[in-house]
Coordinates of N, CA, C and O in Angstrom, one line a residue:
X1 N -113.3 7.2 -187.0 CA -113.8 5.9 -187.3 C -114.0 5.1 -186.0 O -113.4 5.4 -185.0
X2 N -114.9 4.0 -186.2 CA -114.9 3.1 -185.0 C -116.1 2.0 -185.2 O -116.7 2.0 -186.3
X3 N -116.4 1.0 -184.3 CA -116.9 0.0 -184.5 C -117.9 -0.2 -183.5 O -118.0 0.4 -182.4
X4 N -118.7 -1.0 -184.0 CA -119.5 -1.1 -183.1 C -119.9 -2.5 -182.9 O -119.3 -3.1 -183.8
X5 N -120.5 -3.3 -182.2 CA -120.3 -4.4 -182.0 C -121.5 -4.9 -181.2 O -121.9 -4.4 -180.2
X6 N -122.3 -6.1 -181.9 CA -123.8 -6.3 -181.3 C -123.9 -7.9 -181.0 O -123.3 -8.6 -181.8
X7 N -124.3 -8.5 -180.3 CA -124.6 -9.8 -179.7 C -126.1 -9.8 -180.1 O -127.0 -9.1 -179.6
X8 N -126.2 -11.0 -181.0 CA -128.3 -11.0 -180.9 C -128.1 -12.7 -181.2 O -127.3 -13.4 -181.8
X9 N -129.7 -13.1 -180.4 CA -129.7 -14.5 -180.0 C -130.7 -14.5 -180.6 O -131.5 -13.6 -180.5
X10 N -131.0 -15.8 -181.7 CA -132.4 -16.3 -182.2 C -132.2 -18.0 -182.5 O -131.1 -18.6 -182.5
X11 N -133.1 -18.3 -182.6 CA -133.6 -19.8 -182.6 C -133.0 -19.9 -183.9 O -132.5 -21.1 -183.9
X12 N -132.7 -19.4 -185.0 CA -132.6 -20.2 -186.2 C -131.6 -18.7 -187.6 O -131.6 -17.5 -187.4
X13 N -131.2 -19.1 -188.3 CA -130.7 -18.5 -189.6 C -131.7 -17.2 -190.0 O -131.4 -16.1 -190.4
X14 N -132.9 -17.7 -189.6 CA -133.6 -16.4 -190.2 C -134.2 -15.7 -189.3 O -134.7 -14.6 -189.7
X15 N -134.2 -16.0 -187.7 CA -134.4 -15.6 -186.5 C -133.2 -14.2 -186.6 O -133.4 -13.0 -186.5
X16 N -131.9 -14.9 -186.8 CA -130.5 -14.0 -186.9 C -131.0 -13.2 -187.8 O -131.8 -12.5 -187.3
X17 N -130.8 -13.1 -188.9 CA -131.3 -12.4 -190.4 C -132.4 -11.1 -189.7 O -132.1 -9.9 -190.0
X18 N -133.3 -11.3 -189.0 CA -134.3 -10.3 -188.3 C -133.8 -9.5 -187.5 O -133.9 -8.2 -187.5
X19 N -133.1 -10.3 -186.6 CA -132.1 -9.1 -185.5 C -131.5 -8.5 -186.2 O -131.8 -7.3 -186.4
X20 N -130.2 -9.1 -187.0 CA -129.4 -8.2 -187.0 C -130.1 -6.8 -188.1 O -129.7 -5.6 -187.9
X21 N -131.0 -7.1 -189.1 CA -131.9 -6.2 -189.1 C -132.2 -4.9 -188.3 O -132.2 -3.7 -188.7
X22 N -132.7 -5.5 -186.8 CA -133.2 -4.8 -186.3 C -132.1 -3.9 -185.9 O -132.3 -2.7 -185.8
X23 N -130.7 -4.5 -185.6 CA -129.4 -4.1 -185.0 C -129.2 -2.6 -186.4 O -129.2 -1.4 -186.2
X24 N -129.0 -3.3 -187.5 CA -128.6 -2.0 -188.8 C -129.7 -1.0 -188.3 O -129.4 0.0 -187.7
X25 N -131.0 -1.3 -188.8 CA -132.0 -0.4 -188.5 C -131.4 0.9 -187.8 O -131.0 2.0 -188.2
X26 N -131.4 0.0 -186.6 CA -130.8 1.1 -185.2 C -130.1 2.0 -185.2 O -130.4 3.2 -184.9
X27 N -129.0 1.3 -185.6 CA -127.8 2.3 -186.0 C -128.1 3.4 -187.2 O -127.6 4.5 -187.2
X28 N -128.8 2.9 -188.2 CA -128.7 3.8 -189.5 C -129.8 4.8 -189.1 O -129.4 6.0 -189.2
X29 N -131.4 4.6 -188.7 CA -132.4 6.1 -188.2 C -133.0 5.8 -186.6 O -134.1 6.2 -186.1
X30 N -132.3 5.1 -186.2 CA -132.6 5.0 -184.6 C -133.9 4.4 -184.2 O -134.2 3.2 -184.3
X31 N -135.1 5.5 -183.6 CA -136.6 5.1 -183.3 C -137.3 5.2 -184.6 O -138.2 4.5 -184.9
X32 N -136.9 6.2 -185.3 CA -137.6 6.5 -186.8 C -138.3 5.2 -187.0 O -137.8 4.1 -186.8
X33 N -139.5 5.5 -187.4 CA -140.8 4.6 -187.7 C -140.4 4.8 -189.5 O -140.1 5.6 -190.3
X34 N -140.5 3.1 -189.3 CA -139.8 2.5 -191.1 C -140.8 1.5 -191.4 O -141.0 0.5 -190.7
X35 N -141.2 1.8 -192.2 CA -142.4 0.6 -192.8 C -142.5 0.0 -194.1 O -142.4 0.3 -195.3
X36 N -142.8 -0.9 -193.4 CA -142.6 -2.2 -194.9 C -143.3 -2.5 -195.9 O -144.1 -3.4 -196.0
X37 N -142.9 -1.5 -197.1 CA -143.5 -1.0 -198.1 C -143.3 -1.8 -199.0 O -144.4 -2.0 -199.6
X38 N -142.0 -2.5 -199.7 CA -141.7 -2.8 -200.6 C -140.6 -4.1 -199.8 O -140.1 -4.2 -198.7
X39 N -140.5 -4.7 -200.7 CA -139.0 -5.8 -200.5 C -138.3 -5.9 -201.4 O -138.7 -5.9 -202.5
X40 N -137.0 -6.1 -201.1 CA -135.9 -6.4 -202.0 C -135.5 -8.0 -201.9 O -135.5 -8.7 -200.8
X41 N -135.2 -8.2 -202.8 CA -134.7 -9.3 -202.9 C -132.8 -9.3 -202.5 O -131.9 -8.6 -202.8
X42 N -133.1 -10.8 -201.4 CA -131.4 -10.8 -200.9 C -131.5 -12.0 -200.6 O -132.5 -12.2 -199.9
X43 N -130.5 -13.5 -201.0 CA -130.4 -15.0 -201.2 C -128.9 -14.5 -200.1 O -128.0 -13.6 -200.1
X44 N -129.3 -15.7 -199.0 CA -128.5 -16.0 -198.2 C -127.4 -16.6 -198.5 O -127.4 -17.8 -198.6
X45 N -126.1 -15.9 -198.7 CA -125.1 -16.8 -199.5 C -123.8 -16.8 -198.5 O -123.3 -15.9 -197.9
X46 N -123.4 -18.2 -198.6 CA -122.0 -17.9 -197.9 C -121.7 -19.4 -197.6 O -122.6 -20.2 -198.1
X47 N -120.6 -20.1 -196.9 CA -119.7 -21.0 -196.3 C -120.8 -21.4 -195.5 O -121.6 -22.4 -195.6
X48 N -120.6 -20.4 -194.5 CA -121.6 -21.0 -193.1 C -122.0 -19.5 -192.4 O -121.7 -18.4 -192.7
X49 N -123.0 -20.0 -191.1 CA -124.4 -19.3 -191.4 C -123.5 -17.6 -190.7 O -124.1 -16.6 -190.9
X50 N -122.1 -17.7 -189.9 CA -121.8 -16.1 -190.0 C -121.6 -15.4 -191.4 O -122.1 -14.3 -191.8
X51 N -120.6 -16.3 -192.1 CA -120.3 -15.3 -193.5 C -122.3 -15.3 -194.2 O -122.5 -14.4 -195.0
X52 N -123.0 -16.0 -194.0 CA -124.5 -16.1 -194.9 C -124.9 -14.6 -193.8 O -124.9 -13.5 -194.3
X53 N -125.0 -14.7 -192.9 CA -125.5 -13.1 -192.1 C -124.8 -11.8 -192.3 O -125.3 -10.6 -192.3
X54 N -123.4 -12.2 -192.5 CA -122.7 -10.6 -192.7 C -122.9 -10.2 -194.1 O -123.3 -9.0 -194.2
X55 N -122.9 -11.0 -195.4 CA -123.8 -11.0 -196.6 C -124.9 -10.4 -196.6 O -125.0 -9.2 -197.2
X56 N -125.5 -10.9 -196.2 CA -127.2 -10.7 -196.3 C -127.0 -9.6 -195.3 O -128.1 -9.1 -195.4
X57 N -126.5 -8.8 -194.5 CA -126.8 -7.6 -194.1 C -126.2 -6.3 -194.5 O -126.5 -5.2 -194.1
X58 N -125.1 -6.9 -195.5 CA -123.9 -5.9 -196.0 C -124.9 -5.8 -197.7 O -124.8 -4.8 -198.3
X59 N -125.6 -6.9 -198.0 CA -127.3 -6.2 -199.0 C -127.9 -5.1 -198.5 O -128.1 -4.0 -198.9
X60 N -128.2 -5.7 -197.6 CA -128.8 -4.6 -196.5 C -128.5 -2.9 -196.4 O -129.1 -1.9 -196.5
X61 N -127.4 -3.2 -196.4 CA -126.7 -1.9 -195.9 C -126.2 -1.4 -197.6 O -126.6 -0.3 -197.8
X62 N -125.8 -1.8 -198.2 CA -125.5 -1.6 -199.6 C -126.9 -0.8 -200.1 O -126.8 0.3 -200.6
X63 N -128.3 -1.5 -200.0 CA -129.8 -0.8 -200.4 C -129.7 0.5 -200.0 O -129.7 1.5 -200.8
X64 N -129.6 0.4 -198.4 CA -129.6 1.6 -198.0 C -129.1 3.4 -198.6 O -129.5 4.6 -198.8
X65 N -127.9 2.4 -198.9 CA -126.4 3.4 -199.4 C -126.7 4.1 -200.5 O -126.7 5.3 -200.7
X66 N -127.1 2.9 -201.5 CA -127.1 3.0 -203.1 C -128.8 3.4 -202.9 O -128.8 4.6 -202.7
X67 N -129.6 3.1 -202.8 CA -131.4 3.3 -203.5 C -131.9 4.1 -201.7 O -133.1 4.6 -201.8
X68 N -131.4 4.3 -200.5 CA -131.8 5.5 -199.7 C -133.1 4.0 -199.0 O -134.1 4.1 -198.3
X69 N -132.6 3.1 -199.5 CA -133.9 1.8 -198.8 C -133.4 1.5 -197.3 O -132.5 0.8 -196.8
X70 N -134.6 2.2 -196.7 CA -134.2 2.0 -195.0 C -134.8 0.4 -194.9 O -135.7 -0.2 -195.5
X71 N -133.8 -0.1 -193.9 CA -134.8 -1.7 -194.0 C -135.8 -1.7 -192.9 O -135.6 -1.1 -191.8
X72 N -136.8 -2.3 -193.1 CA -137.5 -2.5 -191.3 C -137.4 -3.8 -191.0 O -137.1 -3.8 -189.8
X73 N -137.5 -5.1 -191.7 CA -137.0 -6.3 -191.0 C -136.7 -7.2 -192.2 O -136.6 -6.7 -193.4
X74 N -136.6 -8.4 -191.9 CA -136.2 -9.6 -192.8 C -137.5 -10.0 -193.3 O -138.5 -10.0 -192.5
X75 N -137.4 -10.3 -194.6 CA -138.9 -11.4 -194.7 C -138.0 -12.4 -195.8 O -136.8 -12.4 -196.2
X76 N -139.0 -13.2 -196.0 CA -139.0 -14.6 -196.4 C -137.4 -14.9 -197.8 O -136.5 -15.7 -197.9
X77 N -138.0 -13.6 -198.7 CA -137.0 -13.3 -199.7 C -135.9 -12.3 -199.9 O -135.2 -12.2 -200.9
X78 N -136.0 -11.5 -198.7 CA -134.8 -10.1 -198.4 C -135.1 -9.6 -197.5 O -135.2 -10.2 -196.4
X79 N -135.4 -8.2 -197.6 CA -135.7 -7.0 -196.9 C -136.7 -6.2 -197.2 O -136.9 -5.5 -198.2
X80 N -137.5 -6.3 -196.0 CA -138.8 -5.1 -196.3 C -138.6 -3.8 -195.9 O -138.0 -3.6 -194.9
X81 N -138.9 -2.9 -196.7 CA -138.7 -1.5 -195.9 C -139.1 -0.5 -196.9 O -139.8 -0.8 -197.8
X82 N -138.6 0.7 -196.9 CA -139.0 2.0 -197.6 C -138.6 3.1 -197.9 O -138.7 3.7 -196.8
X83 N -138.3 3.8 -198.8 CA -137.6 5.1 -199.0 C -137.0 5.5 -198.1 O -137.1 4.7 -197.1
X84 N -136.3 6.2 -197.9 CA -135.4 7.5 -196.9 C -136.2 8.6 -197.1 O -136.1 9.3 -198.1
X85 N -137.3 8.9 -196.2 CA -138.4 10.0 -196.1 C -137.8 11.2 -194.8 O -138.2 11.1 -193.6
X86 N -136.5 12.3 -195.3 CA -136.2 12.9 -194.5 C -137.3 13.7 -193.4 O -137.0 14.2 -192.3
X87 N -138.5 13.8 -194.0 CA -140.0 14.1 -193.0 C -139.8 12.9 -191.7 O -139.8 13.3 -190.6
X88 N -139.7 11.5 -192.0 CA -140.0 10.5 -190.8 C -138.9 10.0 -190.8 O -139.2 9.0 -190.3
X89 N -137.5 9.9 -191.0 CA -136.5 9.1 -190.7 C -135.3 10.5 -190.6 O -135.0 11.5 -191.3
X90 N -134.9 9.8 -189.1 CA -133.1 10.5 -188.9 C -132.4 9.9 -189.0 O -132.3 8.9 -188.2
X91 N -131.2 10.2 -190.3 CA -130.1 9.5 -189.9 C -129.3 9.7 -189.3 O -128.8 10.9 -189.2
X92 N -128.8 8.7 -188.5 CA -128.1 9.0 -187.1 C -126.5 8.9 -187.1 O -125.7 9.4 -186.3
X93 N -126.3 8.0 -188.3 CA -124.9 7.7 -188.6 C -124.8 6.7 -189.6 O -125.5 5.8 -190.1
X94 N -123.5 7.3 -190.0 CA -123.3 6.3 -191.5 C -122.4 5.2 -191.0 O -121.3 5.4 -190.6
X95 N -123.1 3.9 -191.2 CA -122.4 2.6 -191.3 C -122.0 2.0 -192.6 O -122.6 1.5 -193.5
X96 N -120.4 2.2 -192.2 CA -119.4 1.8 -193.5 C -119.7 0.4 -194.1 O -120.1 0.2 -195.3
X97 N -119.4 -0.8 -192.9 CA -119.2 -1.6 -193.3 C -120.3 -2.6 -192.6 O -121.1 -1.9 -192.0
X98 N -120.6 -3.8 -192.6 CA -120.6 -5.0 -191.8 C -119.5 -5.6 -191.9 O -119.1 -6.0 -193.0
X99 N -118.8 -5.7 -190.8 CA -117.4 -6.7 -190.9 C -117.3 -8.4 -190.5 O -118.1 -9.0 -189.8
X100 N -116.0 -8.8 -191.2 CA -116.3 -9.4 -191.1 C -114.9 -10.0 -189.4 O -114.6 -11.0 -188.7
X101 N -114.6 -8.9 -189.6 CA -114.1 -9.2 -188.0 C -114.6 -9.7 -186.6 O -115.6 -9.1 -186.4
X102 N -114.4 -10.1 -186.1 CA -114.9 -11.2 -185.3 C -116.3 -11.8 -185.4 O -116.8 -12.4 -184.5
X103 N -117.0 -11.5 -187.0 CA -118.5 -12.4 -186.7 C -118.2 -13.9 -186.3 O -117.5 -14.7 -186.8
X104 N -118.9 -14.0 -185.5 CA -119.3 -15.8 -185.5 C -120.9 -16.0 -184.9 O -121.7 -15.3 -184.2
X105 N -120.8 -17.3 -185.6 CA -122.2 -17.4 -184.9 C -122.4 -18.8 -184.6 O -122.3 -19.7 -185.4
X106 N -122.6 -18.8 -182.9 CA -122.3 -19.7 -181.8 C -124.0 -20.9 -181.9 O -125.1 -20.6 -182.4
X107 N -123.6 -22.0 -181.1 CA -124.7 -22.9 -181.4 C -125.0 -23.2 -179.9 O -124.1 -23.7 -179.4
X108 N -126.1 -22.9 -179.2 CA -126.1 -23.1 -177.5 C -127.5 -23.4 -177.4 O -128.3 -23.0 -178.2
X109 N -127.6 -24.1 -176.3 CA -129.3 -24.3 -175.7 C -130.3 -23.4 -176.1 O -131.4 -23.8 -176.1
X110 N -129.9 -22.1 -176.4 CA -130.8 -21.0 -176.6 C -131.1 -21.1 -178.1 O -132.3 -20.9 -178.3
X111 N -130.5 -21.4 -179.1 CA -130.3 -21.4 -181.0 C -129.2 -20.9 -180.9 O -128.2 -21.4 -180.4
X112 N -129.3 -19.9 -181.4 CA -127.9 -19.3 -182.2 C -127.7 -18.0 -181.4 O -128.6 -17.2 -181.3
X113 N -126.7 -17.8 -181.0 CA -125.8 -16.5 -180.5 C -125.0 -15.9 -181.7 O -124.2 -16.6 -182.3
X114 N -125.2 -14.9 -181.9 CA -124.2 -14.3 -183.2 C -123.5 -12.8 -183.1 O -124.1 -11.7 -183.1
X115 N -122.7 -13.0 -183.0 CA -121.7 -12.0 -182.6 C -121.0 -10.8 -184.1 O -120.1 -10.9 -184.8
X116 N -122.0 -9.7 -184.1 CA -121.3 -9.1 -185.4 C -121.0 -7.8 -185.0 O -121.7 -7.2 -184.1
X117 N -119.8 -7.0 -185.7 CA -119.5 -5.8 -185.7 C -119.7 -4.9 -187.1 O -119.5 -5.4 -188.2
X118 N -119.9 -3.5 -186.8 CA -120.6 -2.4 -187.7 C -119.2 -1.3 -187.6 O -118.8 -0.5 -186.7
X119 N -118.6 -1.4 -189.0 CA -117.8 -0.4 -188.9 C -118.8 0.8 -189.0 O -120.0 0.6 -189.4
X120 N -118.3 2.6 -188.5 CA -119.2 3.3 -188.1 C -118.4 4.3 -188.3 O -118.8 5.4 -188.0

């Protein structure tokens, strides 16, 4: 077992929501070309906006797990993305968790810095 741990900077709540997207993506079929076929629905829920990101990505990753739904990015109402097509997607590793061990997400000149780790 082990963790993994990603830093992604965006202007806003749903700026974050896209990264860290792109962050799971990564980890779960790497360069695999994933296209946005379909969307799932996923409501940003939480206290404040780390617990609303570790949520909304632990949907994420739950799709994946349960219905084989690779994500390709955030849109407006969840997650776009599409089958697990072992022809065009490798999986690279199974990510257990989103934790919620040291998420935070910081407020600086830049938007938001957000700090999450991927059990792995």
């Amino acid at each position: 077992t082990g963790d993994i741990a990603v830093e992604i900077v965006a202007p806003d709540e749903a700026g974050l929501r896209a990264a860290g997207i792109d962050a799971l993506r990564e980890l779960l079929v790497g360069s695999s070309p994933v296209r946005a076929l379909a969307e799932r629905p996923i409501a940003p829920q939480g206290r404040d906006a780390a617990e609303r990101l570790v949520r909304f990505l632990e949907e994420a990753l739950y799709l994946y797990a349960a219905e084989q739904f690779v994500p390709r990015r955030a849109g407006p109402g969840g997650v776009l993305g599409e089958p697990f097509d072992p022809a065009r997607h490798t999986a690279l590793r199974e990510v257990k968790a989103v934790t919620y061990h040291a998420a935070a997400v910081r407020r600086d000149s830049a938007g938001l810095t957000a700090t999450l780790v991927f059990d792995v």
